mmCIF file of C-alpha atoms and ligand atoms in Angstrom:
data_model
loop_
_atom_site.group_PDB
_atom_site.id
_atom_site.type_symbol
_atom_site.label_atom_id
_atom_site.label_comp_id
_atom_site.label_asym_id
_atom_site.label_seq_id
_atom_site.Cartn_x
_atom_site.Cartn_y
_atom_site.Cartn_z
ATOM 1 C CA UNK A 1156 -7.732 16.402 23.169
ATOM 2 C CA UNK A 1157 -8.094 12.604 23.580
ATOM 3 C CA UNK A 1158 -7.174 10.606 20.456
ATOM 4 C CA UNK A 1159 -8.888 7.471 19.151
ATOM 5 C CA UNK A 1160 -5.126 5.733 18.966
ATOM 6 C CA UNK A 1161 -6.071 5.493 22.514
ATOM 7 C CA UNK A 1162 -8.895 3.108 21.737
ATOM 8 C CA UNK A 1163 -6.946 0.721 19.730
ATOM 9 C CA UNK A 1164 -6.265 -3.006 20.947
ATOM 10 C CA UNK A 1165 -2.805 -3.344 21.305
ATOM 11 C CA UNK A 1166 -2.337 -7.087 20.652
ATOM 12 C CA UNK A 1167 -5.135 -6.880 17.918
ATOM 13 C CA UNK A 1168 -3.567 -4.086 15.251
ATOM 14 C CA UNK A 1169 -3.339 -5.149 11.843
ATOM 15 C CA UNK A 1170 -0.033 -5.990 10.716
ATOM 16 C CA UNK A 1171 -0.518 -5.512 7.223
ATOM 17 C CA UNK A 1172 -2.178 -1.989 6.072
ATOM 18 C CA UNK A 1173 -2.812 -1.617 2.515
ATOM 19 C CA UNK A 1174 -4.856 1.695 1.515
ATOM 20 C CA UNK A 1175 -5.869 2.966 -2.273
ATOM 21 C CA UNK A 1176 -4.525 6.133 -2.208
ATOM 22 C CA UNK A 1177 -7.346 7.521 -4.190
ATOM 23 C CA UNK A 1178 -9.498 11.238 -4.845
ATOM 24 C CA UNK A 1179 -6.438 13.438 -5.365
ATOM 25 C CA UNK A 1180 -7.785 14.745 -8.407
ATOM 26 C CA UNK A 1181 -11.346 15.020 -7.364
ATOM 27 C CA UNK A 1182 -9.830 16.886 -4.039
ATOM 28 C CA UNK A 1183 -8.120 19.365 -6.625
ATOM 29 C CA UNK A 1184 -11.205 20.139 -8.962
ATOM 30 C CA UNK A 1185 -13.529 21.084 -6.086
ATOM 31 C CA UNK A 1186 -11.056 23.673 -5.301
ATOM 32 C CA UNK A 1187 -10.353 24.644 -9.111
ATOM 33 C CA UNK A 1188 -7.335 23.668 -8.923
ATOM 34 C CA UNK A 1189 -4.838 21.593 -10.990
ATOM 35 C CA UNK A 1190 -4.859 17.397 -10.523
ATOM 36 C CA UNK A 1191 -1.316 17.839 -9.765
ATOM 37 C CA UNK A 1192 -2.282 20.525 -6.272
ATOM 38 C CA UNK A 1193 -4.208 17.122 -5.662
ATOM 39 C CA UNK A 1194 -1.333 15.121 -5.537
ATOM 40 C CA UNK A 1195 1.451 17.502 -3.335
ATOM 41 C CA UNK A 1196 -1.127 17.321 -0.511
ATOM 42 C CA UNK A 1197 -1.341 13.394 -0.969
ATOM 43 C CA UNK A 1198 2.077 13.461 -0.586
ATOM 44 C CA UNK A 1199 1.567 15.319 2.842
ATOM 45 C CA UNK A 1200 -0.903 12.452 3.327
ATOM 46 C CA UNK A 1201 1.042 9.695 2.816
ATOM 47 C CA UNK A 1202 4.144 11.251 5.688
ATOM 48 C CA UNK A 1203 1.086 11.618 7.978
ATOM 49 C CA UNK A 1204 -0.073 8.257 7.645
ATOM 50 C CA UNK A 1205 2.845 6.626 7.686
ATOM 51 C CA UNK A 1206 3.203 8.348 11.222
ATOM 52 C CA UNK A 1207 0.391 7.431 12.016
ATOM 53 C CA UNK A 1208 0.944 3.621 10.947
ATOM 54 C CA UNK A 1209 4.000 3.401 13.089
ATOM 55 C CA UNK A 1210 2.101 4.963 16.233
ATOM 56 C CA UNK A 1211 -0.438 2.490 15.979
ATOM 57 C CA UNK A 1212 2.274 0.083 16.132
ATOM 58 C CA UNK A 1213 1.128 -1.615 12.511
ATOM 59 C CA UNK A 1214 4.350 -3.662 10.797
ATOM 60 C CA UNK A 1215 3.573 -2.968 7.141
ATOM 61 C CA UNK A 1216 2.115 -0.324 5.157
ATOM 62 C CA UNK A 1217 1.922 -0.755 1.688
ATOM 63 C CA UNK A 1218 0.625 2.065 -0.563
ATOM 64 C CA UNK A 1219 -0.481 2.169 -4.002
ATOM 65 C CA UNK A 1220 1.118 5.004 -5.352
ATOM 66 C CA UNK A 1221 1.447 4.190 -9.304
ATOM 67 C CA UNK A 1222 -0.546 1.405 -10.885
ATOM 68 C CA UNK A 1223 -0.065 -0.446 -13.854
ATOM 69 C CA UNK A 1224 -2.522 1.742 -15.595
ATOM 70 C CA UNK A 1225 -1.442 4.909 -14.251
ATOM 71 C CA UNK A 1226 1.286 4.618 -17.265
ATOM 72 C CA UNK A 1227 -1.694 5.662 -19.570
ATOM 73 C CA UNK A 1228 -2.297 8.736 -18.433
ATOM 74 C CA UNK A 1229 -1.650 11.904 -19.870
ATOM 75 C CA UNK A 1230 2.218 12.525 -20.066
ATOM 76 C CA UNK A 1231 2.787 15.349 -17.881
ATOM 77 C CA UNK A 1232 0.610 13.747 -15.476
ATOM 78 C CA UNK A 1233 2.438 11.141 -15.016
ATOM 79 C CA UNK A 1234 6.072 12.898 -15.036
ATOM 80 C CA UNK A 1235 5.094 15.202 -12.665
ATOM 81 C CA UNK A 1236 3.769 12.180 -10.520
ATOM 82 C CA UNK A 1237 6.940 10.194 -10.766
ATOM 83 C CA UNK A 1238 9.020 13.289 -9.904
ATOM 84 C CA UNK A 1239 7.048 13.895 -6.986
ATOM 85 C CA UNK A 1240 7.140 10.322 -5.771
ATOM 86 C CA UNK A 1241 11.097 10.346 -6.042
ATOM 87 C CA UNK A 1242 11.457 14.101 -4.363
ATOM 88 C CA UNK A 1243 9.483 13.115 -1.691
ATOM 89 C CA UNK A 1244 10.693 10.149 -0.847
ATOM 90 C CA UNK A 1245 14.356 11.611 -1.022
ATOM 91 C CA UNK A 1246 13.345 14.471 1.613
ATOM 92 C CA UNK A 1247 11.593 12.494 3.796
ATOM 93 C CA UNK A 1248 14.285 9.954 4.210
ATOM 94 C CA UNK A 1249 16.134 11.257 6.991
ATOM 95 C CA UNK A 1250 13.541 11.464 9.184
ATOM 96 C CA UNK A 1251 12.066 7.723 8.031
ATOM 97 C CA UNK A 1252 15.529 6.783 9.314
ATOM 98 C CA UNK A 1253 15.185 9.283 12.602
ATOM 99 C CA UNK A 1254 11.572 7.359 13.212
ATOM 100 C CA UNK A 1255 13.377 3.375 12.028
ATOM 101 C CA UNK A 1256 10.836 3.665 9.227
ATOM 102 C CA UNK A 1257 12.117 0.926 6.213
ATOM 103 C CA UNK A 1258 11.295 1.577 2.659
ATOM 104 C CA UNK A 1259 10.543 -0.879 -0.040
ATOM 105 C CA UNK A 1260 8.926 -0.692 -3.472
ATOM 106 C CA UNK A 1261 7.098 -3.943 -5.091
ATOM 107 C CA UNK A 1262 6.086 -3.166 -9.056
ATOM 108 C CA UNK A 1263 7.356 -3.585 -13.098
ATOM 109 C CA UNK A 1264 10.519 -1.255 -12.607
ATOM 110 C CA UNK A 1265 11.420 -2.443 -16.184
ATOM 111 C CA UNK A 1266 8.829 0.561 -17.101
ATOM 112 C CA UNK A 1267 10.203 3.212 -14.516
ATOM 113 C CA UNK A 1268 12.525 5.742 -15.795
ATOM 114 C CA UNK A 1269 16.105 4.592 -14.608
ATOM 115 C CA UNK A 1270 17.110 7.601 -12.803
ATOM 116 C CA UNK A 1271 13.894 7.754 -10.841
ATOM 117 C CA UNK A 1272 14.299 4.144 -10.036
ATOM 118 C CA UNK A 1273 18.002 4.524 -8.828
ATOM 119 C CA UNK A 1274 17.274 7.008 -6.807
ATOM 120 C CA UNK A 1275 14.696 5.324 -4.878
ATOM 121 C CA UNK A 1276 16.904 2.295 -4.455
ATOM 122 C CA UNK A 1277 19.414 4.764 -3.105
ATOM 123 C CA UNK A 1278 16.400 5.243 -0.395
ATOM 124 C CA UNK A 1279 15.809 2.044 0.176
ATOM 125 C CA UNK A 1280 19.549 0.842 0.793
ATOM 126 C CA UNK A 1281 19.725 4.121 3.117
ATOM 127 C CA UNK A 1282 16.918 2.949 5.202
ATOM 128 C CA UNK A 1283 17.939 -0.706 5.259
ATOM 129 C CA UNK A 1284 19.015 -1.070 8.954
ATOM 130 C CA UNK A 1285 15.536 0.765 10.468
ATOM 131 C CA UNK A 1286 13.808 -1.953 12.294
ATOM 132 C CA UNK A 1287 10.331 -0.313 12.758
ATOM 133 C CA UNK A 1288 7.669 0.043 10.311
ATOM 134 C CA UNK A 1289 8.382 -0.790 6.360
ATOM 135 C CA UNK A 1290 6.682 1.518 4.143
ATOM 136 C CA UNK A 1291 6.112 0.054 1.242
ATOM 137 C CA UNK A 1292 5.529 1.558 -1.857
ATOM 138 C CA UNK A 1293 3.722 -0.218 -5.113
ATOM 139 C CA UNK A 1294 4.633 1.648 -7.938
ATOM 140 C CA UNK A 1295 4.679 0.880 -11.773
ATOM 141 C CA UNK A 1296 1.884 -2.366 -9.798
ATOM 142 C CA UNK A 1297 -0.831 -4.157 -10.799
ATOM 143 C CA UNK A 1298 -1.834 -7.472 -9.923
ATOM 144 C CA UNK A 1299 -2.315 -9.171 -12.882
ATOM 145 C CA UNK A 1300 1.089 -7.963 -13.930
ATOM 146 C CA UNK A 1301 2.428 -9.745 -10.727
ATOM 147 C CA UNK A 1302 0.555 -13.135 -10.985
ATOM 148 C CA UNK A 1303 1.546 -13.151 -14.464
ATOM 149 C CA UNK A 1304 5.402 -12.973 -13.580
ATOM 150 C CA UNK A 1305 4.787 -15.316 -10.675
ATOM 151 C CA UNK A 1306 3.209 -18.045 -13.510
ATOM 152 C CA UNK A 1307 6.147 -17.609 -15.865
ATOM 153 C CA UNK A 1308 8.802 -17.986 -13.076
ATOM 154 C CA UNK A 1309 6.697 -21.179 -11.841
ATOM 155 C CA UNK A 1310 6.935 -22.345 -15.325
ATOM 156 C CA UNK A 1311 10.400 -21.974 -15.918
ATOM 157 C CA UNK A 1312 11.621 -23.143 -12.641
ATOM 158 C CA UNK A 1313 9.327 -26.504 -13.106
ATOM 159 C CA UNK A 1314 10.839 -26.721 -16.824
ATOM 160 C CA UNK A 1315 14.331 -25.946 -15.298
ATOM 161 C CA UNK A 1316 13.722 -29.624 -13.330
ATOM 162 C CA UNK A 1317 14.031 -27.366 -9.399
ATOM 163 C CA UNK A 1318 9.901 -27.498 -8.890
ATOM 164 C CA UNK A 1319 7.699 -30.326 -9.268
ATOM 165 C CA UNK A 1320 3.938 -29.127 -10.523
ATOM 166 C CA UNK A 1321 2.694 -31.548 -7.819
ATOM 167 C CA UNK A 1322 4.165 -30.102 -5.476
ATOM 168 C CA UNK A 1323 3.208 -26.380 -6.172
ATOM 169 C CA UNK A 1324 0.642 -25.220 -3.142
ATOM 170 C CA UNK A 1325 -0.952 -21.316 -2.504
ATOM 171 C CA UNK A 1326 2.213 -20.969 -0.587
ATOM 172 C CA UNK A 1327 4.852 -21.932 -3.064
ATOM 173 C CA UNK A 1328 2.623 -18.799 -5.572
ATOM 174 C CA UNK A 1329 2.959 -16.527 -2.544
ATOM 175 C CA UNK A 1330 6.694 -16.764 -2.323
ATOM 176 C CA UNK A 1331 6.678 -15.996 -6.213
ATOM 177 C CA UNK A 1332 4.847 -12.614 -5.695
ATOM 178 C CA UNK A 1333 6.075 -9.217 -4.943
ATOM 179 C CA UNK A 1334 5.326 -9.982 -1.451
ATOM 180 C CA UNK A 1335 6.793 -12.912 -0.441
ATOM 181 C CA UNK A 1336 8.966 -11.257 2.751
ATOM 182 C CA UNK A 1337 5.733 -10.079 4.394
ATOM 183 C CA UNK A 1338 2.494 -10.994 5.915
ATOM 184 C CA UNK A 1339 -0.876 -10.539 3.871
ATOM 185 C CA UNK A 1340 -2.649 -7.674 4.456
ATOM 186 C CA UNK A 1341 -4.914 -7.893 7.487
ATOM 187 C CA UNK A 1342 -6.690 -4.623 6.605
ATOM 188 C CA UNK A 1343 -7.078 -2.966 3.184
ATOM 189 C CA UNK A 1344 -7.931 0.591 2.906
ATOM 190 C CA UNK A 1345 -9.668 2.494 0.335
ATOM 191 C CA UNK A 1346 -10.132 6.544 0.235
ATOM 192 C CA UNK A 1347 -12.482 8.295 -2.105
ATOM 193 C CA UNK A 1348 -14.993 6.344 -2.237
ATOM 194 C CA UNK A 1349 -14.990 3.712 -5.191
ATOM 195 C CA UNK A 1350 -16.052 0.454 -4.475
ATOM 196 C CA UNK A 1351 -13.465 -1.688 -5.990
ATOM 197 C CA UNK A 1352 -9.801 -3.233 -6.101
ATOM 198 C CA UNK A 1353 -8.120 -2.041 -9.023
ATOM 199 C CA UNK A 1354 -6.107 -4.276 -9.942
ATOM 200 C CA UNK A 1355 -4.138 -4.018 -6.414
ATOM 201 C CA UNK A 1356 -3.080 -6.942 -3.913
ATOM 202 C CA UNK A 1357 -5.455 -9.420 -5.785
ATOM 203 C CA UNK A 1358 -3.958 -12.572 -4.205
ATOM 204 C CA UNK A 1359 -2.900 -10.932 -1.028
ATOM 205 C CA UNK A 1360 -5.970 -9.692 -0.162
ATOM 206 C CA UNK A 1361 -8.239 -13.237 -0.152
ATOM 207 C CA UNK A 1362 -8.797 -12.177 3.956
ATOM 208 C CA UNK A 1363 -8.280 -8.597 4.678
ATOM 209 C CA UNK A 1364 -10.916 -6.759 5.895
ATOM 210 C CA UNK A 1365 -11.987 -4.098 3.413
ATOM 211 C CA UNK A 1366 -12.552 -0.610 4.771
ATOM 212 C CA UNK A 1367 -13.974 1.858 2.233
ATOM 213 C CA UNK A 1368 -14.038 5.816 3.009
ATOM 214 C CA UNK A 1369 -15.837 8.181 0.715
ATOM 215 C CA UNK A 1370 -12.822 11.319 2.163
ATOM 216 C CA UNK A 1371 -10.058 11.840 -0.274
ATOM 217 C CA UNK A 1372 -6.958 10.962 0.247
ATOM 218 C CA UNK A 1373 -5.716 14.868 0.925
ATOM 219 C CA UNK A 1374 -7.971 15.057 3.843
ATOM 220 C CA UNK A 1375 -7.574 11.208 4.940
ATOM 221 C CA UNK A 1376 -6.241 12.793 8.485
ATOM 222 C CA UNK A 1377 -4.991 10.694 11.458
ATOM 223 C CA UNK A 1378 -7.645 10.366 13.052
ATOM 224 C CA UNK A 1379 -9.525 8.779 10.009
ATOM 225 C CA UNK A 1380 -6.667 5.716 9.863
ATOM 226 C CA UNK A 1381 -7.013 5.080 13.808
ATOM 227 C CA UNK A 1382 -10.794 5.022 12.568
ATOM 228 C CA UNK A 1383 -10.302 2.465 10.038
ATOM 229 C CA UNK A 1384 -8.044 0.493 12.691
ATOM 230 C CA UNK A 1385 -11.342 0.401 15.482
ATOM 231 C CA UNK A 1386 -13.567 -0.896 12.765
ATOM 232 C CA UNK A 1387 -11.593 -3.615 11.886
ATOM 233 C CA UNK A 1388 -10.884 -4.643 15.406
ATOM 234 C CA UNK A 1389 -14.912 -4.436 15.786
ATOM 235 C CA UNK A 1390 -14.913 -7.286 13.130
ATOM 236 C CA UNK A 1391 -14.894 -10.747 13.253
ATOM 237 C CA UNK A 1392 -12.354 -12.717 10.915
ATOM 238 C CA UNK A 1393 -13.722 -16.017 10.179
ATOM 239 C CA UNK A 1394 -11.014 -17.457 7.062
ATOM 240 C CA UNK A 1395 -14.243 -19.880 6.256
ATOM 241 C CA UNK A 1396 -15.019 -21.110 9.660
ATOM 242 C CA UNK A 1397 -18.098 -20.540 11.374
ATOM 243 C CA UNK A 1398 -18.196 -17.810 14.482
ATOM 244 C CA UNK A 1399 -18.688 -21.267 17.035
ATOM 245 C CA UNK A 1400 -15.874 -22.835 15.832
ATOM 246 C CA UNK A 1401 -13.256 -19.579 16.216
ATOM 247 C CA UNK A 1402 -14.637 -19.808 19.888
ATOM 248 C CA UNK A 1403 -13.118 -23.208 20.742
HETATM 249 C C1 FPP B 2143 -5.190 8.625 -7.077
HETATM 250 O O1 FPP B 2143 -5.817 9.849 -7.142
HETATM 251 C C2 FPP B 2143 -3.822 8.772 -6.669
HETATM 252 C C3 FPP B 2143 -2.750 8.480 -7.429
HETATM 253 C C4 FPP B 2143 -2.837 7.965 -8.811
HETATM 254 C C5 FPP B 2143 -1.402 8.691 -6.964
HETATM 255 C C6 FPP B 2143 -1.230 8.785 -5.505
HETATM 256 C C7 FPP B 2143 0.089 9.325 -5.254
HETATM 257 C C8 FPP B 2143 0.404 10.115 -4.223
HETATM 258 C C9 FPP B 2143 -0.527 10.513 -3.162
HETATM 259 C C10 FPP B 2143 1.791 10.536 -4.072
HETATM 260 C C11 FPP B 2143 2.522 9.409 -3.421
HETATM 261 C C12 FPP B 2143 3.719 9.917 -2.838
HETATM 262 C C13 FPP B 2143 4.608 9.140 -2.210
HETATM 263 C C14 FPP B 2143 5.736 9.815 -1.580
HETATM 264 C C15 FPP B 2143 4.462 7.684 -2.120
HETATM 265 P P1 FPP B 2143 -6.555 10.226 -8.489
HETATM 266 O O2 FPP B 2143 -5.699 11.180 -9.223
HETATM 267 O O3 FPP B 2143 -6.937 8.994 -9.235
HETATM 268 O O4 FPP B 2143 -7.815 10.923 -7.912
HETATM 269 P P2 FPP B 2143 -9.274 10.977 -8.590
HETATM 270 O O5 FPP B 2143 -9.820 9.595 -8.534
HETATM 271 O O6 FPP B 2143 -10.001 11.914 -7.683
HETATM 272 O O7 FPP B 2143 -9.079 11.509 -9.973
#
């Protein structure tokens, strides 16, 4: 069976995938079954992607897997989710180092239970070396949270006499974010079908190409993200300028 990986533009994939991991519970209820059934096959998802990601060649995936807001949820919701997140990501580590996948996590850990939070750190330091594809996770995120930080660590480095405000450009915020080590997202994903950000790469995201799929994450399949990949490649990114002028 031919793939569409076998369509994609080798010097033209994104190097920055972001994707709202979203319709795990909606996947659940049309099945009658519990939110949390929604969320073990996300987590099948999310190895299948990430596969698929480094196939395709793509540098950075970053997935929202535990917003801000996510906190408010009911209690056992969000245990089981964070126990899920941290057993996963423990049994799928040997093969992310077998495949040179590296881990990383941007978010508030000052909110994540400390053992959960070792535990992924333990991941991250045992995937350090892999050279391939960094998975990155956003957990305990939002963006507001993050520009927030950024503002108060602008403020009290210019107080501190090392920054001068004049001097303070869109780069100098950048390297105050979460993401300062990597690239902007080129392409931003959405499952589920909800037209909107969440609260999720705010800054980051001034450029990426938005890609918005009504399937839920537990049936996002690989063929779906090589989708995704095509119709971004079918676009043209302007950053402002007008199509004649990106033709010089
Ligand atoms: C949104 O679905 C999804 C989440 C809040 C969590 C996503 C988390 C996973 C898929 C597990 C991640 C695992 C690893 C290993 C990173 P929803 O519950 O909001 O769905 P709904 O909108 O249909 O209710």
């Amino acid at each position: 069976m031919t793939s569409l990986i076998d369509k994609i533009d080798r010097n033209r994939v994104p190097g920055h995938v972001a994707i709202i991991m979203d319709g795990n519970g909606r996947w659940a209820k049309e099945r009658s079954m519990d939110r949390s059934a929604g969320h073990v096959e996300g987590v099948n998802t999310v190895r299948r992607i990430t596969e698929a990601a480094s196939e395709a060649g793509v540098r950075y995936l970053t997935l929202y897997a535990f917003s801000t807001e996510n906190w408010n949820r009911p209690k056992e919701e969000v245990a089981a989710l964070m126990h899920l997140i941290v057993v996963a990501i423990e049994r799928e580590t040997p093969d992310l180092i077998k495949n040179n996948v590296r881990l990383d996590m941007i978010g508030d850990f000052s909110r994540m239970p400390q053992e959960a939070l070792q535990r992924l750190r333990q991941c991250i330091a045992d995937t350090s070396g892999c050279t391939g594809l960094t998975l990155n996770l956003a957990l305990s995120y939002s963006s507001r949270w993050e520009i927030t930080e950024a503002a108060r660590k602008i403020a009290a480095d210019v107080a501190a006499g090392k920054l001068n405000a004049e001097d303070i450009t869109d780069s100098t915020v950048g390297s105050y974010l979460t993401t300062a080590s990597m690239p902007d997202p080129d392409l931003l994903i959405r499952t589920g079908g909800d037209n909107r950000i969440s609260n999720f790469l705010l800054w980051q995201i001034a450029y990426s190409e938005i890609y918005i799929t009504p399937t839920y994450w537990p049936d996002f399949s690989k063929e779906d993200f090589y989708r995704a990949v095509l119709e971004y490649q079918s676009r043209e990114r302007r950053f402002g300028l007008t199509s004649e002028q990106l033709k010089k």
